[in-house]
Short mmCIF file of C-alpha atoms in Angstrom, two decimals:
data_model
loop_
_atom_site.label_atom_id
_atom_site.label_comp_id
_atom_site.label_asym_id
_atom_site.label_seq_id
_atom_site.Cartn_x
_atom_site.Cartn_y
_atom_site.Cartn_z
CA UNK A 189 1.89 0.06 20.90
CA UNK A 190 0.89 0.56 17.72
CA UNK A 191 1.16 -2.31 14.96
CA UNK A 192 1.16 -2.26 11.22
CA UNK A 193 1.36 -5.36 8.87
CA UNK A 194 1.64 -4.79 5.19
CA UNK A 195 0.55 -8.28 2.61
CA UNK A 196 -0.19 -8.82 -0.60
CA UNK A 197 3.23 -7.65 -2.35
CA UNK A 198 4.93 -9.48 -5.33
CA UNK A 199 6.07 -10.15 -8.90
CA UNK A 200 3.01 -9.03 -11.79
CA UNK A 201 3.70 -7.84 -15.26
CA UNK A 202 3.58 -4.27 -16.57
CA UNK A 203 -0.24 -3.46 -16.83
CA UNK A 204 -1.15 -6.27 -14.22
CA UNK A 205 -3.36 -5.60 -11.11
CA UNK A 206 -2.33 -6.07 -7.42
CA UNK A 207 -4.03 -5.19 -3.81
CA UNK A 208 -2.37 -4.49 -1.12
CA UNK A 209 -3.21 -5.12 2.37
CA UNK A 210 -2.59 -3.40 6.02
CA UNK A 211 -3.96 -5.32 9.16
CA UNK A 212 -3.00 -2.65 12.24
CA UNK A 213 -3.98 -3.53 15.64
CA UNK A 214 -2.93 -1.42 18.87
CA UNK A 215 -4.09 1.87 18.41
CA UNK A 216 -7.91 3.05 17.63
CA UNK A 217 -8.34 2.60 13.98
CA UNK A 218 -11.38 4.65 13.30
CA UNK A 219 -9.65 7.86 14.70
CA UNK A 220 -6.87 8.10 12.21
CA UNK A 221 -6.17 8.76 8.55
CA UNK A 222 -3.77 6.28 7.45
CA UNK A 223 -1.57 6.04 4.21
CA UNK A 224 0.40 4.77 1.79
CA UNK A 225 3.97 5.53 1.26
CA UNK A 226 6.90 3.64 -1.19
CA UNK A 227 10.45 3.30 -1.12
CA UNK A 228 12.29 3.35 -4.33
CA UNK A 229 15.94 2.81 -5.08
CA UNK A 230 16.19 5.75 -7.70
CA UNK A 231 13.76 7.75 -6.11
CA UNK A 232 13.85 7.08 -1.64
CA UNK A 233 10.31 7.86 -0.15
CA UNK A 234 7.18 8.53 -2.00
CA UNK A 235 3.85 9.22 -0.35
CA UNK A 236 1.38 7.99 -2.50
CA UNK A 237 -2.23 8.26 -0.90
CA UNK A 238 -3.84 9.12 2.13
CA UNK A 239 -7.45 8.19 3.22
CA UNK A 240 -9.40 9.93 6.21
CA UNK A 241 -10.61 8.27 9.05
CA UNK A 242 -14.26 7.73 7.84
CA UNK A 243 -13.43 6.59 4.37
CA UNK A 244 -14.61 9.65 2.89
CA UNK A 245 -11.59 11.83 1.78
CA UNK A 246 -8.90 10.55 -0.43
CA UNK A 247 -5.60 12.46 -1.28
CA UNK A 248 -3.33 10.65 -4.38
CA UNK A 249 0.43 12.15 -5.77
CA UNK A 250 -0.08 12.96 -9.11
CA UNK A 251 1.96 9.67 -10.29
CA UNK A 252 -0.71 7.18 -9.34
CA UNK A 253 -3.98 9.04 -9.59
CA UNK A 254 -6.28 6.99 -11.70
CA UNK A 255 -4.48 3.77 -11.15
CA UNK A 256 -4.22 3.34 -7.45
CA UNK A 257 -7.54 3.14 -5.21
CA UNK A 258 -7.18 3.36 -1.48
CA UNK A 259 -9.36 2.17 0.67
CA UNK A 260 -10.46 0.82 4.62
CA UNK A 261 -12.70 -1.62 6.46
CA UNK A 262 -12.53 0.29 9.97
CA UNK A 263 -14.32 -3.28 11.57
CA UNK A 264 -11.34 -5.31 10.78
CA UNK A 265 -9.06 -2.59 11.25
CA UNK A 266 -7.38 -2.62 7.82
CA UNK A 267 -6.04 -0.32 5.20
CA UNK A 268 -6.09 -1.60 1.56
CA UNK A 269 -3.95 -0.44 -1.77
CA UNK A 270 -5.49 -1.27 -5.12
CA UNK A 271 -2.85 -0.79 -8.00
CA UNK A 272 -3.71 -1.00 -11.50
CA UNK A 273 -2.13 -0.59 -14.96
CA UNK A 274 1.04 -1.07 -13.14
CA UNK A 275 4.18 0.67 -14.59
CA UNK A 276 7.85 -0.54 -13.91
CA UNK A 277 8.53 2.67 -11.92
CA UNK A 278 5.50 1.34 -9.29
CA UNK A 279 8.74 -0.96 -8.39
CA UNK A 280 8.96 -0.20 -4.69
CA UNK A 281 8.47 -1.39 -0.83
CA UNK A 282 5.57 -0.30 -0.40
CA UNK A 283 4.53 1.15 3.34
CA UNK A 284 1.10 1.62 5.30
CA UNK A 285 1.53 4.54 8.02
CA UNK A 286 -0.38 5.94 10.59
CA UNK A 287 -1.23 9.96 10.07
CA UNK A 288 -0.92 11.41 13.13
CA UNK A 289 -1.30 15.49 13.65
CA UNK A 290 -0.78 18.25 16.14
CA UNK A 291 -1.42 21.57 15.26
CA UNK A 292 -1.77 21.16 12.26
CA UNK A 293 1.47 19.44 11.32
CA UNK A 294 0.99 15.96 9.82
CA UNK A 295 3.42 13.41 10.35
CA UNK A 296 3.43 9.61 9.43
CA UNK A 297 4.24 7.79 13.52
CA UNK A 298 3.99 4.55 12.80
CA UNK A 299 5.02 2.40 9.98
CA UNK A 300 4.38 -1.17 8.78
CA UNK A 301 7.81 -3.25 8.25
CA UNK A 302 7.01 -2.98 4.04
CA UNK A 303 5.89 -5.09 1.28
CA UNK A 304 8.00 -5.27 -1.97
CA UNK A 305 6.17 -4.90 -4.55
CA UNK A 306 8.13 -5.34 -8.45
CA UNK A 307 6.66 -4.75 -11.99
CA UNK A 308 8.17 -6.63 -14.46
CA UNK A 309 8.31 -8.94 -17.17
CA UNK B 982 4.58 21.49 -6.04
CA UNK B 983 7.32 22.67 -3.42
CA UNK B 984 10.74 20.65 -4.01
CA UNK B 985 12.59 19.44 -1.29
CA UNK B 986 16.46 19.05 -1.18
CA UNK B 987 18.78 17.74 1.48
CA UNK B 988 22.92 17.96 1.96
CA UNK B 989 24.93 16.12 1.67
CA UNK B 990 23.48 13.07 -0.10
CA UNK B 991 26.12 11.30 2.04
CA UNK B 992 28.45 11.77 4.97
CA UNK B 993 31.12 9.85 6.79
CA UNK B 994 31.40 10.12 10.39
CA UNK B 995 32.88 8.19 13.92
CA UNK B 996 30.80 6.85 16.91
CA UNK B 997 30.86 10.44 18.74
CA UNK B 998 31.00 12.80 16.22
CA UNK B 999 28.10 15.74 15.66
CA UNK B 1000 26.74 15.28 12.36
CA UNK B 1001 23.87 18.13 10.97
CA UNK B 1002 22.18 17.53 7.89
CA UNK B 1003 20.27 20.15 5.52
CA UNK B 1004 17.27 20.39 4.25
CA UNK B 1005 15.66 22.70 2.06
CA UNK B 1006 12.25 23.66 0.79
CA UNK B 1007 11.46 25.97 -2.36
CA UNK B 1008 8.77 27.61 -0.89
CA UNK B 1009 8.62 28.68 2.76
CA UNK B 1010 6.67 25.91 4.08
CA UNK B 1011 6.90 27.58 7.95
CA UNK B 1012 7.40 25.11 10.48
CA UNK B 1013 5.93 22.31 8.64
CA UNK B 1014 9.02 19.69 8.34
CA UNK B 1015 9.39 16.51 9.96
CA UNK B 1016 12.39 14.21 9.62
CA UNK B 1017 12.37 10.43 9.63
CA UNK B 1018 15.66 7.80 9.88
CA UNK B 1019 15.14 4.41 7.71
CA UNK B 1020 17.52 1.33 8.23
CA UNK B 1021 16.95 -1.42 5.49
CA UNK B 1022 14.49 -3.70 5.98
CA UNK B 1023 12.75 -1.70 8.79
CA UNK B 1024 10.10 0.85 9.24
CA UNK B 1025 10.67 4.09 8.93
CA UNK B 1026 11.01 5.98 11.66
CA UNK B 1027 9.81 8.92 12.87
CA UNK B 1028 12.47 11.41 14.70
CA UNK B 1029 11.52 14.90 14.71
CA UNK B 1030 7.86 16.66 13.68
CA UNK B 1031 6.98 20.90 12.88
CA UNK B 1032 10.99 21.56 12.34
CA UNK B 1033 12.04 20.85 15.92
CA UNK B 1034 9.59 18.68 18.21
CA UNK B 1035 10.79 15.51 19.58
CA UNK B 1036 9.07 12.37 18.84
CA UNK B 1037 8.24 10.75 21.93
CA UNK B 1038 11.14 7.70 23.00
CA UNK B 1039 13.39 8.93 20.53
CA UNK B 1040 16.82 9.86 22.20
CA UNK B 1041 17.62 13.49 22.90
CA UNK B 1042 20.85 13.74 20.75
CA UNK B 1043 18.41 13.75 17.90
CA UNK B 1044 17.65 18.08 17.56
CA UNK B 1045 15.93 19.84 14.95
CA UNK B 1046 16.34 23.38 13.88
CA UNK B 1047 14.40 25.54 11.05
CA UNK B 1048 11.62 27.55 9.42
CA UNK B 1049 10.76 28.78 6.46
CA UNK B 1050 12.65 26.95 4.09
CA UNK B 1051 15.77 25.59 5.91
CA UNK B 1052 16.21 23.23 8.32
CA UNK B 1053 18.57 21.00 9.52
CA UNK B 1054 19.27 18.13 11.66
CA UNK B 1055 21.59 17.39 14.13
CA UNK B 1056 22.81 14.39 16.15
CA UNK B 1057 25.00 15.00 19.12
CA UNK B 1058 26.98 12.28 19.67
CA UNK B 1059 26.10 9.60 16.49
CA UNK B 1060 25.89 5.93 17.95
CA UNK B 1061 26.66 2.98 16.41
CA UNK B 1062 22.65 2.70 16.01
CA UNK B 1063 22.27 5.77 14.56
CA UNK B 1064 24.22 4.94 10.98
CA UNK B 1065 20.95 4.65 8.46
CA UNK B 1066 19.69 7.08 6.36
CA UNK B 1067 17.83 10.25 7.23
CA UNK B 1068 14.72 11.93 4.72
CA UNK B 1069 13.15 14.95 5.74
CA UNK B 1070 9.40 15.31 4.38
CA UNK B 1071 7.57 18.90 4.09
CA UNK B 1072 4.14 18.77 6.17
CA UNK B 1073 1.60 21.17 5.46
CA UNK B 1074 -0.55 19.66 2.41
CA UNK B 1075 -0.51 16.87 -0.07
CA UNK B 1076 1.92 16.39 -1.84
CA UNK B 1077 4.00 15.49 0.97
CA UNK B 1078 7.49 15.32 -0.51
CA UNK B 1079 10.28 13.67 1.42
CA UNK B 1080 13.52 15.21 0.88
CA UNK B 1081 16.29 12.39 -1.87
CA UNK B 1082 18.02 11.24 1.94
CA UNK B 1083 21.49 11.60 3.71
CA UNK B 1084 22.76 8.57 3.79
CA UNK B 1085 25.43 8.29 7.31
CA UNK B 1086 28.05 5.71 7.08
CA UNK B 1087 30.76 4.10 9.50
CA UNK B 1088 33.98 6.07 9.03
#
């Protein structure tokens, strides 16, 4: 069974820096794309990035593109978040998912329980 | 970017009842819709992927209906388990939007 386990969430200041972690374990990690997805009061579910399976391809939603990095380390299995110039509206719990696909439909089948990240100051 | 909307926003229903929520795309997006249930403080789950196939363990009163730019929903028979809230998310490229929710509540 498939595992996620979001980190690194917390309290920074508008402009401030955070990095966001994802340790999965269960599944092979090298096959999949994996992504980012938040959860806003105001707003419900946002994806926010998705990274393929080698590293190479990166997608980002138009609202954090050029402040939000993603990234992976496929030997320890993880799936990282960088977030810079923060903005109040980046307040949200903030998911890693698998991307899974079949026929061409992508769908997000496994979650991570969430990290809460809140800008403020 | 294609806009996704769902109806109602909330319902009210009974351990029992049939409840079918909308969703709708502003663009055909074919049969590229899959539709998730979130309970606070979990994961989100995955129920339903391309409009109408069953994610694997999820229970069979979970159904899913649609193409082109409607869809819906249904659950036959809500359980007590099954009160959360329900986004559906449009599948075929980046961007992919998720749908405001339907939040279902106790009646």
């Amino acid at each position: 069974q498939a595992q996620l386990v979001e980190s690194g969430g917390g309290l920074v200041k508008p402009g401030g820096s955070l990095r966001l972690s994802c340790a999965t374990s269960g599944f092979t990690f090298v096959d999949y794309y994996m992504s980012w997805i938040r959860l806003t009061p105001g707003k419900g579910l946002e994806w926010v990035s998705y990274l393929s399976s080698s590293g190479s391809v990166t997608h980002y939603a138009d609202s954090v593109k050029d402040r939000f990095t993603i990234s992976r380390d496929n030997a320890k299995n993880s799936v990282y978040l960088q977030m810079n110039s923060l903005r109040d509206e980046d307040t949200a719990v903030y998911y890693c998912a698998r991307r899974g696909v079949i026929g061409g439909v992508i769908f997000f089948d496994y979650w991570g329980q969430g990290t809460l990240v809140t800008v403020s100051s | 970017d294609i806009q996704m909307t769902q109806s109602p926003s909330s319902l009210s229903a009974s351990v029992g009842d049939r409840v079918t929520i909308t969703c709708r795309a502003s663009q055909s997006i074919s049969n590229y819709l899959n539709w998730y249930q979130w309970k606070p403080g979990k994961a989100p789950e995955l129920l339903i992927y391309a409009a109408s196939s069953l994610q694997s363990g999820v229970p069979s009163r979970f159904s899913g209906t649609g193409s082109g730019t409607d869809f819906t929903l249904t659950i036959s028979g809500l359980q007590p388990e099954d009160f959360a809230t329900y986004y559906c998310q449009r599948s075929n490229s980046s961007p992919f939007t998720f749908g405001p929710g339907t939040k279902v509540e106790i009646k």
